[in-house]
Short mmCIF file of C-alpha atoms in Angstrom, two decimals:
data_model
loop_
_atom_site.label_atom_id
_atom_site.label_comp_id
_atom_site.label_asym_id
_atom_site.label_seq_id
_atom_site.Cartn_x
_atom_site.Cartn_y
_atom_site.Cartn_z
CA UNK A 22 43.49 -54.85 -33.25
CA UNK A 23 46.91 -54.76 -31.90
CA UNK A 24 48.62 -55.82 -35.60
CA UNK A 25 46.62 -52.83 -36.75
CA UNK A 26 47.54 -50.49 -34.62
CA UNK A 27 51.45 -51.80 -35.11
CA UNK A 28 50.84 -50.96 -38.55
CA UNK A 29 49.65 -47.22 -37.99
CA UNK A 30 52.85 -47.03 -35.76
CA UNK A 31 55.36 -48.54 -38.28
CA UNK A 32 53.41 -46.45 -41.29
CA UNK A 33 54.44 -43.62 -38.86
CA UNK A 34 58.34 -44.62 -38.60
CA UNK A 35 58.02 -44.85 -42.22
CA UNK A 36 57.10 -41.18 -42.43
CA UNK A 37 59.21 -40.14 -39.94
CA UNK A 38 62.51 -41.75 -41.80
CA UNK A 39 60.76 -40.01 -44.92
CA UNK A 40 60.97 -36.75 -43.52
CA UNK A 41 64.86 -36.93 -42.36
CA UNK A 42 65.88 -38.77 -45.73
CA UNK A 43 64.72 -36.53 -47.79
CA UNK A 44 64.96 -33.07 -46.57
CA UNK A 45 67.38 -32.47 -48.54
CA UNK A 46 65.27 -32.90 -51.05
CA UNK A 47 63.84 -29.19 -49.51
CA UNK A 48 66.81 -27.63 -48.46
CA UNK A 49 70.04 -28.95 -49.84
CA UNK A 50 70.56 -25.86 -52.30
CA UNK A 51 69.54 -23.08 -49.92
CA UNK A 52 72.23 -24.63 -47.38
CA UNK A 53 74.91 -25.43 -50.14
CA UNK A 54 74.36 -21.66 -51.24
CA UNK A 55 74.53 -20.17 -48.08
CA UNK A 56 71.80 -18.49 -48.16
CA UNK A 57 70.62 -19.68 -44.69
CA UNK A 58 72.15 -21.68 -42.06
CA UNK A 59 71.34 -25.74 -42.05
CA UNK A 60 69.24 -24.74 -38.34
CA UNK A 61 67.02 -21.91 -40.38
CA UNK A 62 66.51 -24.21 -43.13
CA UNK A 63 65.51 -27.03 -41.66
CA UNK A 64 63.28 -24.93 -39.89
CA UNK A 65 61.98 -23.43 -42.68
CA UNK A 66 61.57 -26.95 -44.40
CA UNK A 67 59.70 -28.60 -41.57
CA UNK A 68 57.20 -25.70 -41.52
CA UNK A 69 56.44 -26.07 -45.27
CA UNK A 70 56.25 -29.81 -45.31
CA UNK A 71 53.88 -29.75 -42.57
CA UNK A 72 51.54 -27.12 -44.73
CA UNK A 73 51.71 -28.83 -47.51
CA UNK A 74 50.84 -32.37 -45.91
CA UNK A 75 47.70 -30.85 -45.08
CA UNK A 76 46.67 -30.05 -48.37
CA UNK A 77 45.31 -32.61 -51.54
CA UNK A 78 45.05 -36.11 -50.96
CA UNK A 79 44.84 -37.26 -54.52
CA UNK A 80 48.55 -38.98 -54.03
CA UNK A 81 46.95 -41.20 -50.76
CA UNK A 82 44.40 -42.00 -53.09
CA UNK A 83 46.61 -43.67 -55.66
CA UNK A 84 48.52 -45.46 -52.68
CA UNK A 85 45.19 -46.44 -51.04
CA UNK A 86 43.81 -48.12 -53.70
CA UNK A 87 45.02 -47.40 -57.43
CA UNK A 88 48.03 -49.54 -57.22
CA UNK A 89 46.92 -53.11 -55.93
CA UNK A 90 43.81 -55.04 -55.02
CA UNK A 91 42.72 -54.24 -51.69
CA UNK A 92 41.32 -57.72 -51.22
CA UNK A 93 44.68 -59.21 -50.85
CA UNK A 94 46.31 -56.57 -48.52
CA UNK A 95 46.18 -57.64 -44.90
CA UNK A 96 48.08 -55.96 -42.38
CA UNK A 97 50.81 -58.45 -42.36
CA UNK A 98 51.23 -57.42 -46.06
CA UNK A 99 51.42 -53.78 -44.82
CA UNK A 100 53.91 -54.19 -41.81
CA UNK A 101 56.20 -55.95 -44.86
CA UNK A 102 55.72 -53.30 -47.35
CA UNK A 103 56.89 -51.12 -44.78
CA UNK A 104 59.61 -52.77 -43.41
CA UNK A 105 61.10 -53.16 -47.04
CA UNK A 106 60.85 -49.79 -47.46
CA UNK A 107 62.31 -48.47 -43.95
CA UNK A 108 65.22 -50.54 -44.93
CA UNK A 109 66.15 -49.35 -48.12
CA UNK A 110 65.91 -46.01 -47.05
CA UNK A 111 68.26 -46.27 -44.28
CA UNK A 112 70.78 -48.26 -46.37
CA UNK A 113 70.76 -45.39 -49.08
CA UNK A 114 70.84 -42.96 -46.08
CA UNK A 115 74.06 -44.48 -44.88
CA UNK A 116 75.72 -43.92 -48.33
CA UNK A 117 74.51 -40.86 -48.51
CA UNK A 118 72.57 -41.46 -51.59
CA UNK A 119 69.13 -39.61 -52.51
CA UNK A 120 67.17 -42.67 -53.78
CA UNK A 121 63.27 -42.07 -53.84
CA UNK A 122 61.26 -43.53 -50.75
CA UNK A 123 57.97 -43.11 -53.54
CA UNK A 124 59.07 -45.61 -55.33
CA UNK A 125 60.91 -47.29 -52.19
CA UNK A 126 56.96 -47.70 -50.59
CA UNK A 127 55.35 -48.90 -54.45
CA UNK A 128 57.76 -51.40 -54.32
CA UNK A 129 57.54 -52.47 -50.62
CA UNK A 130 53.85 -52.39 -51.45
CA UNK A 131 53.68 -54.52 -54.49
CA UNK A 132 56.08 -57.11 -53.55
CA UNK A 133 54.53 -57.92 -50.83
CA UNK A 134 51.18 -57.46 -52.13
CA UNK A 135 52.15 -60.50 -54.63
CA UNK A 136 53.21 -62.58 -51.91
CA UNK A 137 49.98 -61.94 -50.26
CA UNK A 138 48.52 -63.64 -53.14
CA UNK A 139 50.70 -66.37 -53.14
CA UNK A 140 52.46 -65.21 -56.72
CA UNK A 141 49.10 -64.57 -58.54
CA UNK A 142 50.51 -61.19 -60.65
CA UNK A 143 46.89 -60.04 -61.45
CA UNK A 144 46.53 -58.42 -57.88
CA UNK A 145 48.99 -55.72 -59.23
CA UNK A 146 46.72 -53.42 -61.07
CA UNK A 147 48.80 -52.78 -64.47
CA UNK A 148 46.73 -49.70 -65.63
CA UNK A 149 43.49 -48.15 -66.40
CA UNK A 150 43.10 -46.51 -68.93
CA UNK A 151 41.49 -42.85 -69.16
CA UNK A 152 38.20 -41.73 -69.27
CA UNK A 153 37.10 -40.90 -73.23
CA UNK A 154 38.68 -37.80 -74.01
CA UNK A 155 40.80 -37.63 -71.01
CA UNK A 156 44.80 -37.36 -71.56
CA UNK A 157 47.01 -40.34 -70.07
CA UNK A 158 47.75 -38.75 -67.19
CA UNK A 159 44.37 -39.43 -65.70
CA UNK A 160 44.93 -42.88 -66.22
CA UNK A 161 45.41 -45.46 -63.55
CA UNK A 162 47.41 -48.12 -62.38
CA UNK A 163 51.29 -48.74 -61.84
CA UNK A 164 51.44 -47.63 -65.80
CA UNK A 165 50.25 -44.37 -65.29
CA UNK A 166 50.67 -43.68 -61.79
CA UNK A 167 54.11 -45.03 -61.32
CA UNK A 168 55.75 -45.85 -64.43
CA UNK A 169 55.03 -43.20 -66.97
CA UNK A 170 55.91 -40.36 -64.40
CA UNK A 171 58.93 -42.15 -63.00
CA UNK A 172 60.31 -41.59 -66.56
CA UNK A 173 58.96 -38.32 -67.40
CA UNK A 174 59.54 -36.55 -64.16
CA UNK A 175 63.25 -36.88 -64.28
CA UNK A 176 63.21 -35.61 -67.94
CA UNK A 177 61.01 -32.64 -66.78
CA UNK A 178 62.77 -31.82 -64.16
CA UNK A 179 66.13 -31.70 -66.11
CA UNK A 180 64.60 -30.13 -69.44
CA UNK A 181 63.04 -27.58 -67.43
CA UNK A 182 65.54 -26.74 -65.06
CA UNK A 183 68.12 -26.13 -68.39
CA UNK A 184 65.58 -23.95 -69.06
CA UNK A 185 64.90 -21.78 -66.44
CA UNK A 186 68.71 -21.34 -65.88
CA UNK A 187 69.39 -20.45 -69.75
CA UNK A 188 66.79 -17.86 -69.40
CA UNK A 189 68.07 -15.92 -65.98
CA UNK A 190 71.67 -16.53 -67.81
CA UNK A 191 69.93 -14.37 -70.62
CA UNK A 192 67.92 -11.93 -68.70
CA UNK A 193 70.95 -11.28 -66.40
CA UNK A 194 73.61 -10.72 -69.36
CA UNK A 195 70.48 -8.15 -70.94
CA UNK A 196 70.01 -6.07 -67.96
CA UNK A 197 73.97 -6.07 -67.66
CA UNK A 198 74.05 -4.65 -71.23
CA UNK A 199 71.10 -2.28 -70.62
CA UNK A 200 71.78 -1.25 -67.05
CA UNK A 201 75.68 -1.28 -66.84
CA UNK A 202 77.93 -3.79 -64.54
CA UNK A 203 75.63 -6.33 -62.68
CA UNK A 204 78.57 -7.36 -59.70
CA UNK A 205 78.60 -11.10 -58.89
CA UNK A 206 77.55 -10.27 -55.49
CA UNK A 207 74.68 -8.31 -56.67
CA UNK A 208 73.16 -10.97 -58.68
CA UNK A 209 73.85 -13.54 -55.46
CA UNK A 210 72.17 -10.82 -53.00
CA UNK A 211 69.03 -11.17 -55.31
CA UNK A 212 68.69 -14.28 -55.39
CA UNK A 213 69.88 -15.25 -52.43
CA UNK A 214 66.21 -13.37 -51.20
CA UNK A 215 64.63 -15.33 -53.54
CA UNK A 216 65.58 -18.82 -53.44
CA UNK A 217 64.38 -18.55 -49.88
CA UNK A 218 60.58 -18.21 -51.40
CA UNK A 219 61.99 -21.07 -53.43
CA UNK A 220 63.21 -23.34 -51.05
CA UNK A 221 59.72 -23.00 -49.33
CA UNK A 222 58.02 -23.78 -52.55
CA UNK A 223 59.85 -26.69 -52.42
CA UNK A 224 59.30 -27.93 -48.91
CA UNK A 225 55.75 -27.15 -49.63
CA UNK A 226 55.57 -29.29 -53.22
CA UNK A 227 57.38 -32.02 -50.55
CA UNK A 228 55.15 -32.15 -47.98
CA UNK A 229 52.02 -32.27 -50.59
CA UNK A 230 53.56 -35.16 -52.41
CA UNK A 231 55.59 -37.10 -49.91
CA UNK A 232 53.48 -36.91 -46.77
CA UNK A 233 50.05 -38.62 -48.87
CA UNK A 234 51.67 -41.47 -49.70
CA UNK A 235 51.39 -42.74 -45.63
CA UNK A 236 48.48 -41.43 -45.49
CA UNK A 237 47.42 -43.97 -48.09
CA UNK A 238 49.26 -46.78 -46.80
CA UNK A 239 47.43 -46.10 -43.54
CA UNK A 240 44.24 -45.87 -44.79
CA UNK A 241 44.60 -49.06 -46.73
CA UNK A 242 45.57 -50.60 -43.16
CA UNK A 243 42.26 -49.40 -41.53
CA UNK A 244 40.14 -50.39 -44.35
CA UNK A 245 41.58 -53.97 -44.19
CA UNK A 246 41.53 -54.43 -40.53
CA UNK A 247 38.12 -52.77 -41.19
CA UNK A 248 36.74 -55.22 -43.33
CA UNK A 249 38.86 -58.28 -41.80
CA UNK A 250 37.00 -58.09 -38.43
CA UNK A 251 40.20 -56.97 -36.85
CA UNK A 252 38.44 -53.75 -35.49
CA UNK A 253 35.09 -55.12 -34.50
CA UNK A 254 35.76 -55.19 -31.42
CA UNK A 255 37.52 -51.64 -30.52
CA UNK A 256 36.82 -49.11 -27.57
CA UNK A 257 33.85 -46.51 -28.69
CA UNK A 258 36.04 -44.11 -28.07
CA UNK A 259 38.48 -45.58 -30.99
CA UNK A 260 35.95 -46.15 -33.58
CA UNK A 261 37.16 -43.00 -35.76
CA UNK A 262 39.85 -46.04 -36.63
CA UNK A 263 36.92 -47.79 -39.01
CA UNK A 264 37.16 -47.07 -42.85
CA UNK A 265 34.60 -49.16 -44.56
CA UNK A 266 35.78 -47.47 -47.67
CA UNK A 267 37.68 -46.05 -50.02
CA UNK A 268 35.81 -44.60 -52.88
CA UNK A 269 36.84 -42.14 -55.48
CA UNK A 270 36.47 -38.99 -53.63
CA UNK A 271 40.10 -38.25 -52.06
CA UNK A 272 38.21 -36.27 -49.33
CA UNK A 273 37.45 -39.57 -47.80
CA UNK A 274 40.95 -39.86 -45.91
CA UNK A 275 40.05 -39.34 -42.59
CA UNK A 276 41.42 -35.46 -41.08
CA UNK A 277 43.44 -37.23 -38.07
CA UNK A 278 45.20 -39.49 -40.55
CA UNK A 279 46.39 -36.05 -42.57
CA UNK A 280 47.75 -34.37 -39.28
CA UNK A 281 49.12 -37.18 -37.95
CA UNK A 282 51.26 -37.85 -41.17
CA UNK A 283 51.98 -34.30 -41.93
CA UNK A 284 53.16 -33.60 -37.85
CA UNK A 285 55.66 -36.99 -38.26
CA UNK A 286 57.34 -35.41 -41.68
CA UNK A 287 57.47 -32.50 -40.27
CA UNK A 288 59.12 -34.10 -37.32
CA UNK A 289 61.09 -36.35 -39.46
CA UNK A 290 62.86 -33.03 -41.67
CA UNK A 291 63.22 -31.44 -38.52
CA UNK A 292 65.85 -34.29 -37.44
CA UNK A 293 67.86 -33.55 -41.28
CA UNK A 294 69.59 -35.73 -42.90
CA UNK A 295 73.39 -34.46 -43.75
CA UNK A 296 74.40 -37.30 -45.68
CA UNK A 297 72.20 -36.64 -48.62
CA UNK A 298 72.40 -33.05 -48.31
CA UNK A 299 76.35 -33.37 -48.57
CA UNK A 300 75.56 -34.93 -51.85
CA UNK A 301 73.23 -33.03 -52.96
CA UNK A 302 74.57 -29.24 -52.34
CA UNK A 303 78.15 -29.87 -53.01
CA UNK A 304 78.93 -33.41 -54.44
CA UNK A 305 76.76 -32.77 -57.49
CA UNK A 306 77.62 -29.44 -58.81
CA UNK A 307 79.11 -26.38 -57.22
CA UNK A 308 75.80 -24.06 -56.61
CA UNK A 309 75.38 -20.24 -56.44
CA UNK A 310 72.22 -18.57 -55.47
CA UNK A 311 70.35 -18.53 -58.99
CA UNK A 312 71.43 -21.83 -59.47
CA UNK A 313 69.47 -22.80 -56.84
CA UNK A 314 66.66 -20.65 -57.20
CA UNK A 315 66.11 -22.75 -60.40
CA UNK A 316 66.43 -25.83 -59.08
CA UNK A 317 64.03 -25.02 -56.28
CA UNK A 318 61.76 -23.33 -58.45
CA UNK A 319 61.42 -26.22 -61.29
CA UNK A 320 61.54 -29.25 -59.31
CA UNK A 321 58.46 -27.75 -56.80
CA UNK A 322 56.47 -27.02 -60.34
CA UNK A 323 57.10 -30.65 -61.11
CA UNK A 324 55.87 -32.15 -57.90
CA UNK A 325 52.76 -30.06 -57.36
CA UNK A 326 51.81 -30.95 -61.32
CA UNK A 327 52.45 -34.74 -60.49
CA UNK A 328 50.56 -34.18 -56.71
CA UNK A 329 47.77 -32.69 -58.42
CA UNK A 330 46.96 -35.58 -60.63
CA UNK A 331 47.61 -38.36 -57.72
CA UNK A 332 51.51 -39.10 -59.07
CA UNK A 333 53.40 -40.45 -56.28
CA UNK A 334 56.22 -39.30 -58.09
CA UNK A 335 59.92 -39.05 -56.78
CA UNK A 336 60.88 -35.69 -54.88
CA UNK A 337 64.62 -37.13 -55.12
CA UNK A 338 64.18 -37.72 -58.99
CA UNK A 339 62.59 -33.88 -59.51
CA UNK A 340 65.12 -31.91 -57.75
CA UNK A 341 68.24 -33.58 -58.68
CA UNK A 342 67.29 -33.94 -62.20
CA UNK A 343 66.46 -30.02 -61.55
CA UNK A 344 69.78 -29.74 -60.58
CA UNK A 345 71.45 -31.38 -63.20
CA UNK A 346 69.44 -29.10 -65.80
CA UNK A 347 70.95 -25.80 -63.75
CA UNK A 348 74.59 -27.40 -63.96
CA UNK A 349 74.55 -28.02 -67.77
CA UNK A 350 72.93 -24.86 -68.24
CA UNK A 351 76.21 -23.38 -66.91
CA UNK A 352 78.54 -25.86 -68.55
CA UNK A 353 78.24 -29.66 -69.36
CA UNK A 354 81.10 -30.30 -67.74
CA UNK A 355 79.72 -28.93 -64.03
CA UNK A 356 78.14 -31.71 -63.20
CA UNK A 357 79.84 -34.53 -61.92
CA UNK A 358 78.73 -37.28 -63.75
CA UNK A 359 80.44 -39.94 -61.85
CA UNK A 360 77.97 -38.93 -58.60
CA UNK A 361 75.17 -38.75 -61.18
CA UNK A 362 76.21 -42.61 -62.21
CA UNK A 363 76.15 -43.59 -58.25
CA UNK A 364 72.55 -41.79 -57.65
CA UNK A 365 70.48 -43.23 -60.80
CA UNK A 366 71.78 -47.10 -59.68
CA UNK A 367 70.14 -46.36 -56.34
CA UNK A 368 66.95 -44.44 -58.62
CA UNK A 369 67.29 -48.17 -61.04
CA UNK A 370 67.17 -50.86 -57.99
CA UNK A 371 64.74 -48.95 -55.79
CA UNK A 372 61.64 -50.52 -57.11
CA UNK A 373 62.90 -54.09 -57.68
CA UNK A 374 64.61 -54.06 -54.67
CA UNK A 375 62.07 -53.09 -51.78
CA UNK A 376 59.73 -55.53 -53.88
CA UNK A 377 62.02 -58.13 -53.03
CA UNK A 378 62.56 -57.52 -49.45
CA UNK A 379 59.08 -56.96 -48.47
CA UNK A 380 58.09 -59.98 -50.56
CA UNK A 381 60.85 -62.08 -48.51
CA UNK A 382 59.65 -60.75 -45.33
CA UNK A 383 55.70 -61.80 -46.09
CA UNK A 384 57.18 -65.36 -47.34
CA UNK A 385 59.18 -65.57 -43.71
CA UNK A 386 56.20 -64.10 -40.99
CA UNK A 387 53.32 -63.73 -43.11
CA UNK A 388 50.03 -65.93 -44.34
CA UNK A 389 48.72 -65.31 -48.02
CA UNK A 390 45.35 -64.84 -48.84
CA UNK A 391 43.44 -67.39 -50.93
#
């Protein structure tokens, strides 16, 4: 019971870190821009990730059990997964780079997962494929969970946000010809009102995608302590810790496990995280209101698209691809590519990396499953 309950607590640090690493993720552009003070928009960030936490559980289901075989997930595979995670996150943290703690926790999960099973790679489920007549997106497994949208997000997010920026570029310059002289600090006052709408889309879109993925990772813990014999022997009074299953229906993620994740982001934004947002909002490309409206606006469409269809895809990857778009919308030359080099080797190791660790760590304290 007590390595259970260590896991519930570490899955909890794990959110926590989440929530600090990547708010600026939420509010990088609306604080580059000016449009509201770092306290006001971290504010406004930890109140929209904690909304959106609360709502869809279709990403905890892919955590829970569309990535690996539950049968060889103890809570000692768990505590590793975790670990490996924690730690990359912090090291990227520390450089100040926005690397993706999605793919941070599938990796954490899978390498130690395989370690679990002493090497045996068929306890990774590869994919499944759709249902007749379904598109690949309802597919399963690390293909079309993880992979596919890994790649296509980022190419979303930047086609898209070249997009959106080319056409306010356009509308703009027409009502300037049809209207008369649109000032600068018109067209910032506009959308300086609303890219705050924006930047709460986008702590919402957050919280609905980030905050599941703990959620899963703690219901997987449950069910295995659950099914071990672990929590046989529990209090009454802490029976609501039991999950004898985790089915198909995403409304079987217990309620307490969704507040208690969503309450820990929330918790976790709350305590920012400067170092990203310093790369984000001013490293990357120099950002005016619009600019950021788009970027806001296109990576939250992204994320609640990928939430929707249980994608634990990468908040990091959505809004600085987003970004990106918006900057060579305005010129290619805006964006500072050398940053951009710097940001997709921390998107490239992520994976393989926190697979690695947690695998290590399981190999060093843990005992595999036969």
């Amino acid at each position: 019971m007590t390595l259970v309950l260590t896991v519930v607590v570490v899955a909890l640090i794990f959110e926590y870190i989440n929530g600090f690493h990547d708010t600026a993720n939420s509010i990088a552009t609306v604080v580059s821009t000016k449009v509201l003070t770092p306290r006001l928009a971290i504010i406004l960030a930890a109140v929209t990730n904690l909304v959106g936490a609360l709502f869809g559980t279709a990403v905890a289901k892919t955590i829970s059990s569309g990535l690996v075989d539950s049968a060889f997930v103890t809570t000692q595979t768990i505590i590793c997964a975790l670990v490996g995670g924690i730690v990359w996150n912090l090291i990227t943290w520390w450089f100040g780079m926005p690397s993706s703690s999605s793919h941070a926790l599938v990796g954490g999960l899978t390498g130690a997962t395989l370690a679990t099973a002493s090497g045996n790679w068929s306890v990774l489920i590869w994919s499944k494929a759709p249902a007749a007549g379904k598109p690949w997106f309802e597919g399963g497994g690390l293909l079309y969970k993880v992979v596919v949208p890994m790649i296509s997000s980022p190419i979303a997010g930047l086609l898209l946000g070249f997009l959106v920026m080319s056409f306010l570029y356009l509308l703009i310059s027409t009502l300037n010809h049809l209207f008369g002289v649109l000032k600068p600090h018109m067209v910032s006052g506009v959308f300086g009102k609303l890219q705050i709408f924006s930047a709460g889309f986008m702590g919402f879109s957050h919280g609905s995608n980030d905050a599941q993925k703990t959620m899963g990772i703690i219901a997987l813990a449950l069910l295995a302590g659950t099914q071990s014999g672990d929590l046989d022997q529990i209090p009454a009074w802490l029976s609501f810790l039991r999950i004898e299953s985790l089915g198909e229906k995403s409304d079987q993620i217990p309620v307490w496990i969704k507040v208690a994740c969503a309450l820990t982001m929330a918790a976790g934004t709350a305590a920012g995280g400067w170092r990203i947002i310093k790369t984000l909002g001013h490293k990357l490309v120099k950002l005016q209101p619009v600019h950021g409206f788009a970027a806001e606006t296109t990576a939250a469409t992204v994320l609640l698209t990928a939430a929707h269809f249980g994608m634990p895809v990468s908040t990091t990857h959505a809004i600085t691809t987003s970004i990106m778009g918006v900057g060579t919308a305005k010129r290619f030359n805006a964006i500072k590519w050398n940053v951009v080099t710097r940001i997709v080797w921390a998107w490239v190791l992520t994976i393989p990396v926190t697979g690695l660790l947690s695998y290590g760590l399981f190999k060093l304290f843990g005992t595999p499953v036969t």
